[in-house]
Coordinates of N, CA and C in Angstrom, one line a residue:
X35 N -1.9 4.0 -18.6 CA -1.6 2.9 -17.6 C -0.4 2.2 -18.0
X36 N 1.0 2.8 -18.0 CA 2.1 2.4 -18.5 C 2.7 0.8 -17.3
X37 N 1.5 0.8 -16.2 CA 2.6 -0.5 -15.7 C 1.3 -1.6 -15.7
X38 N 2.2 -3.4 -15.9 CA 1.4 -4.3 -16.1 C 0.8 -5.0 -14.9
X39 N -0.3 -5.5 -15.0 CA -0.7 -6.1 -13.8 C -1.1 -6.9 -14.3
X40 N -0.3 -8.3 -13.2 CA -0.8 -9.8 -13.4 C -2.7 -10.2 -13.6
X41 N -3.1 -9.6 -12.6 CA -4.7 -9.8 -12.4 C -5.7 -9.2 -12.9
X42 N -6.8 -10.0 -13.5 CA -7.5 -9.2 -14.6 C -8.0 -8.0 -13.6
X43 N -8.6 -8.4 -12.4 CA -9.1 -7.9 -11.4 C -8.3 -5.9 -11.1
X44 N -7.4 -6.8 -11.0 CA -6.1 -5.2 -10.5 C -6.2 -4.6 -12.0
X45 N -6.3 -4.9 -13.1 CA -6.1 -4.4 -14.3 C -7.5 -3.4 -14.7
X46 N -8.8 -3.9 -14.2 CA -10.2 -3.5 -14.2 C -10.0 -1.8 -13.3
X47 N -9.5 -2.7 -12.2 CA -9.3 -1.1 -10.7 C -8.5 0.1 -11.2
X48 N -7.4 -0.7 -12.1 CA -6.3 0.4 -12.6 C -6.8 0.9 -13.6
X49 N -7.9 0.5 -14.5 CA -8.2 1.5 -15.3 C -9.4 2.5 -15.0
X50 N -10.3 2.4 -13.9 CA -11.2 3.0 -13.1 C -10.4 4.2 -12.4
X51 N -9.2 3.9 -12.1 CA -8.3 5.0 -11.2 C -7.8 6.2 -12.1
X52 N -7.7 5.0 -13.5 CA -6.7 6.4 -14.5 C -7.8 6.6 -15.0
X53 N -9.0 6.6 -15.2 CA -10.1 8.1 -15.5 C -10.3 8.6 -14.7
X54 N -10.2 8.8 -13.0 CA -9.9 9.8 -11.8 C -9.0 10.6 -12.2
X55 N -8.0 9.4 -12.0 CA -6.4 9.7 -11.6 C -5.2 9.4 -12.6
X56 N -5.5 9.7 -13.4 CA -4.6 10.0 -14.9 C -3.3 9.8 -14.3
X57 N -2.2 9.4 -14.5 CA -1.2 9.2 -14.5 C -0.4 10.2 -15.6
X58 N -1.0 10.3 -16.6 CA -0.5 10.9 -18.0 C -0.9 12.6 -17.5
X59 N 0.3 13.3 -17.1 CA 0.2 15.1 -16.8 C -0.9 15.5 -17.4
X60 N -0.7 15.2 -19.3 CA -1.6 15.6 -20.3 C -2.7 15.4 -20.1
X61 N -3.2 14.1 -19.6 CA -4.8 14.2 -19.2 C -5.2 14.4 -17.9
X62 N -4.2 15.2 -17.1 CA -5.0 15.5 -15.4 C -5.8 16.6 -15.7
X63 N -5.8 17.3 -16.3 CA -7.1 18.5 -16.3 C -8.4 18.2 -16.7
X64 N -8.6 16.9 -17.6 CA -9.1 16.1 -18.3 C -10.1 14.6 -17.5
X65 N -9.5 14.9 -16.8 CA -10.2 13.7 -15.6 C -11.4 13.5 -15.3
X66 N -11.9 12.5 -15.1 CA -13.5 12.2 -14.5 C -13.9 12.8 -13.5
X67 N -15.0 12.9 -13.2 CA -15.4 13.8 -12.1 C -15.8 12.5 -11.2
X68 N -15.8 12.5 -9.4 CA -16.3 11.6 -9.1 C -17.5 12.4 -8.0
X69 N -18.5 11.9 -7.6 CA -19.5 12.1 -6.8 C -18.3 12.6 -5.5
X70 N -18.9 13.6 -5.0 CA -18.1 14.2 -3.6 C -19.1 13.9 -2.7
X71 N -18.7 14.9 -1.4 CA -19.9 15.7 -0.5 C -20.8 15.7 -0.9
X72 N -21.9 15.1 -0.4 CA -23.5 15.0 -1.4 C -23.8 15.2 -2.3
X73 N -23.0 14.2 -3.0 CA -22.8 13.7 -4.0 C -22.8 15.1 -5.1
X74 N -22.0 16.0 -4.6 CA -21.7 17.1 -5.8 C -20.1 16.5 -6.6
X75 N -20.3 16.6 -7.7 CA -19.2 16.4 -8.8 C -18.1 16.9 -8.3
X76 N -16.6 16.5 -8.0 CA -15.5 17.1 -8.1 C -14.5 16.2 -8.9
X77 N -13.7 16.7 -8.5 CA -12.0 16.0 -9.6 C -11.3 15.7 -7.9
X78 N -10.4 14.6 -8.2 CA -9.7 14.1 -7.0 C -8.3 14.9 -7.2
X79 N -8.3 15.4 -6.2 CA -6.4 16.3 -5.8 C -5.4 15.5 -6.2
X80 N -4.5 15.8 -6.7 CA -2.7 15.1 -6.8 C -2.9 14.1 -5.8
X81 N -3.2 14.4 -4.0 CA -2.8 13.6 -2.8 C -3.7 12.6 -3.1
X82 N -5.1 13.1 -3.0 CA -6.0 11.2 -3.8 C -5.5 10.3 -4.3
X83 N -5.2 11.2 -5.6 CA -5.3 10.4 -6.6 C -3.4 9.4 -6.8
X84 N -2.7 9.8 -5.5 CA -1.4 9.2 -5.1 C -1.9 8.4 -4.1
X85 N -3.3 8.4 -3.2 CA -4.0 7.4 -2.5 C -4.2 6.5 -3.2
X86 N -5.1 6.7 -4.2 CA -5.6 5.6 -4.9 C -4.6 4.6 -5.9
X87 N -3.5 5.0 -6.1 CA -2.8 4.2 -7.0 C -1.9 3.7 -6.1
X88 N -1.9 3.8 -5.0 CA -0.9 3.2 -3.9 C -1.7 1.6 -3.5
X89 N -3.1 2.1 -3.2 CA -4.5 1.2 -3.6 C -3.8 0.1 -4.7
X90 N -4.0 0.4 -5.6 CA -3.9 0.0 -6.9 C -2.6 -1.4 -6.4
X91 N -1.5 -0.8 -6.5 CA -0.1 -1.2 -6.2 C -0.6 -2.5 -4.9
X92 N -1.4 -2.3 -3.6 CA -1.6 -2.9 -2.6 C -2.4 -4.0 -3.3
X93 N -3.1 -3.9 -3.9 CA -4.1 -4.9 -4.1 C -3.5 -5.8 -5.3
X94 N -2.5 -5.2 -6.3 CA -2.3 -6.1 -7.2 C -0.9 -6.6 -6.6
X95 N -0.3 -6.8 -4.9 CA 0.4 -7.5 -4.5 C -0.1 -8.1 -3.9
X96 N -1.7 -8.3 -2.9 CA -1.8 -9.1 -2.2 C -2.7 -9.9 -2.9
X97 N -3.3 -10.0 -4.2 CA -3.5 -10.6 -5.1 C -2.5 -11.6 -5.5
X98 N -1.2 -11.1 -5.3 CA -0.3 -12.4 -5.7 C 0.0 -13.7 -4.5
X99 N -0.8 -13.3 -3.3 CA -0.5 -13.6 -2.6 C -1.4 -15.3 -2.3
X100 N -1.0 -16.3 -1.9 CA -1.7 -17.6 -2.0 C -2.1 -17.7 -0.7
X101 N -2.5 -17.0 0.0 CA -3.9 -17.2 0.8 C -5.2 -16.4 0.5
X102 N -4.5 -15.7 -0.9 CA -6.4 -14.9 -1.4 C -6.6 -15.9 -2.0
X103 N -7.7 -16.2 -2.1 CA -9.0 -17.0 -2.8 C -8.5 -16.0 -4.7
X104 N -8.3 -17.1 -5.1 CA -7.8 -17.5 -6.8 C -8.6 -16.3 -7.2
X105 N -10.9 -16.7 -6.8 CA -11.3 -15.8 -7.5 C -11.0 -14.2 -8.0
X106 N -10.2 -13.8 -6.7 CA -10.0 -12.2 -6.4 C -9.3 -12.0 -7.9
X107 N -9.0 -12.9 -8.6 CA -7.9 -12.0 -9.8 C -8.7 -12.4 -10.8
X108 N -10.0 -12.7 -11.0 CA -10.8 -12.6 -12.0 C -11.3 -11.2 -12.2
X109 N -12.4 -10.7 -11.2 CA -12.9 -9.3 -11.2 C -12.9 -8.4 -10.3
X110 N -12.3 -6.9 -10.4 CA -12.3 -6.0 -9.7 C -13.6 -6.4 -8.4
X111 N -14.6 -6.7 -8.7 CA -15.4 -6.8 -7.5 C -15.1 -7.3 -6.6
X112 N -14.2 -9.0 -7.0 CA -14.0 -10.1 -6.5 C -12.5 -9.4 -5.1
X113 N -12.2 -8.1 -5.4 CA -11.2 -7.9 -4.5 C -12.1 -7.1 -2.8
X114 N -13.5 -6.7 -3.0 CA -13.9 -6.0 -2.3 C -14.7 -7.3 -1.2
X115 N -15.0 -8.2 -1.8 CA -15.3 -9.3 -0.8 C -15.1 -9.7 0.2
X116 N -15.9 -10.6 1.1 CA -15.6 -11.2 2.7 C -14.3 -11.9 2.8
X117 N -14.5 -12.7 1.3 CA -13.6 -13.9 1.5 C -12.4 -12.9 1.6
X118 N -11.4 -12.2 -0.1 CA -10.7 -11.3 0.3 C -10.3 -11.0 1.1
X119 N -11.1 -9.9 1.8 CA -10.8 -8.8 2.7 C -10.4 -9.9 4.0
X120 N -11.1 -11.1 4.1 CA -10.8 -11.6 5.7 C -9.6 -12.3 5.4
X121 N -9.4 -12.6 4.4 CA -8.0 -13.4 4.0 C -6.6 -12.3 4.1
X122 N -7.0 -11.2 4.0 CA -5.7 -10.2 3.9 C -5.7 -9.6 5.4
X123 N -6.8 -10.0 6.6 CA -6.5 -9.8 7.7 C -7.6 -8.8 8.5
X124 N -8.3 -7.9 7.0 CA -9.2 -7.1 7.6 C -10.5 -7.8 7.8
X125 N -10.8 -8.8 8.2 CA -12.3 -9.5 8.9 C -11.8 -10.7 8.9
X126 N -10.8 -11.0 9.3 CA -10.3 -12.6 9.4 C -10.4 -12.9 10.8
X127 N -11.3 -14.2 10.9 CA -11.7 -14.7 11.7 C -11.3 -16.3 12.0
X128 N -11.3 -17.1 12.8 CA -10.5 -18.2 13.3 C -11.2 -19.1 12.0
X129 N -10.5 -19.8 11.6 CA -10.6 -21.0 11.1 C -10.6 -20.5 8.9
X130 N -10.6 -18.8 8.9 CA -10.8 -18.6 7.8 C -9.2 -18.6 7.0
X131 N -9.2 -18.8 5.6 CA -7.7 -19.1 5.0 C -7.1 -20.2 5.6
X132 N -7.4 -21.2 6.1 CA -6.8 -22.4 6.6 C -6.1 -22.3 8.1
X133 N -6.4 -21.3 8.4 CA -5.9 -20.8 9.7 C -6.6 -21.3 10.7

């Protein structure tokens, strides 16, 4: 995981991604397996695993952002939340984030 992230939260996600999704060539063949298709073991493709760290990238900018709720950059959980998620627009409802 050669880049830094401000939030312990995005820091927790990014290291969950590089046992998928290895960044390091050396360890892509080497990678975690994650539950697939009912729930059989596979390894995530190159295109995933450039999903998931684009993920990664998204979350540890709208974490810098001052209408997420502070908590979000304590724990990776803290980003999958109501409050979060309605604060970044995907379940935001009138009167939420001071709006």
């Amino acid at each position: 995981m050669s880049q830094r992230y401000t939030a312990a939260s995005v820091r927790q996600l990014a290291r969950v991604v590089e046992r998928v999704a290895p960044r390091d060539k050396a360890a892509w063949e080497d990678r975690a397996q994650v539950a697939g298709a009912g729930g059989v073991p596979v390894r995530v493709s190159r295109q995933r695993a450039d999903q998931l760290w684009m993920v990664v990238g998204m979350f540890d900018r709208a974490v810098a952002r001052e209408e997420i709720p502070a908590t979000t950059g304590t724990a990776a959980r803290a980003l999958f939340t109501r409050a979060a998620l309605g604060c970044s627009g995907t379940w935001r409802s009138p009167g939420s984030c001071g709006t």
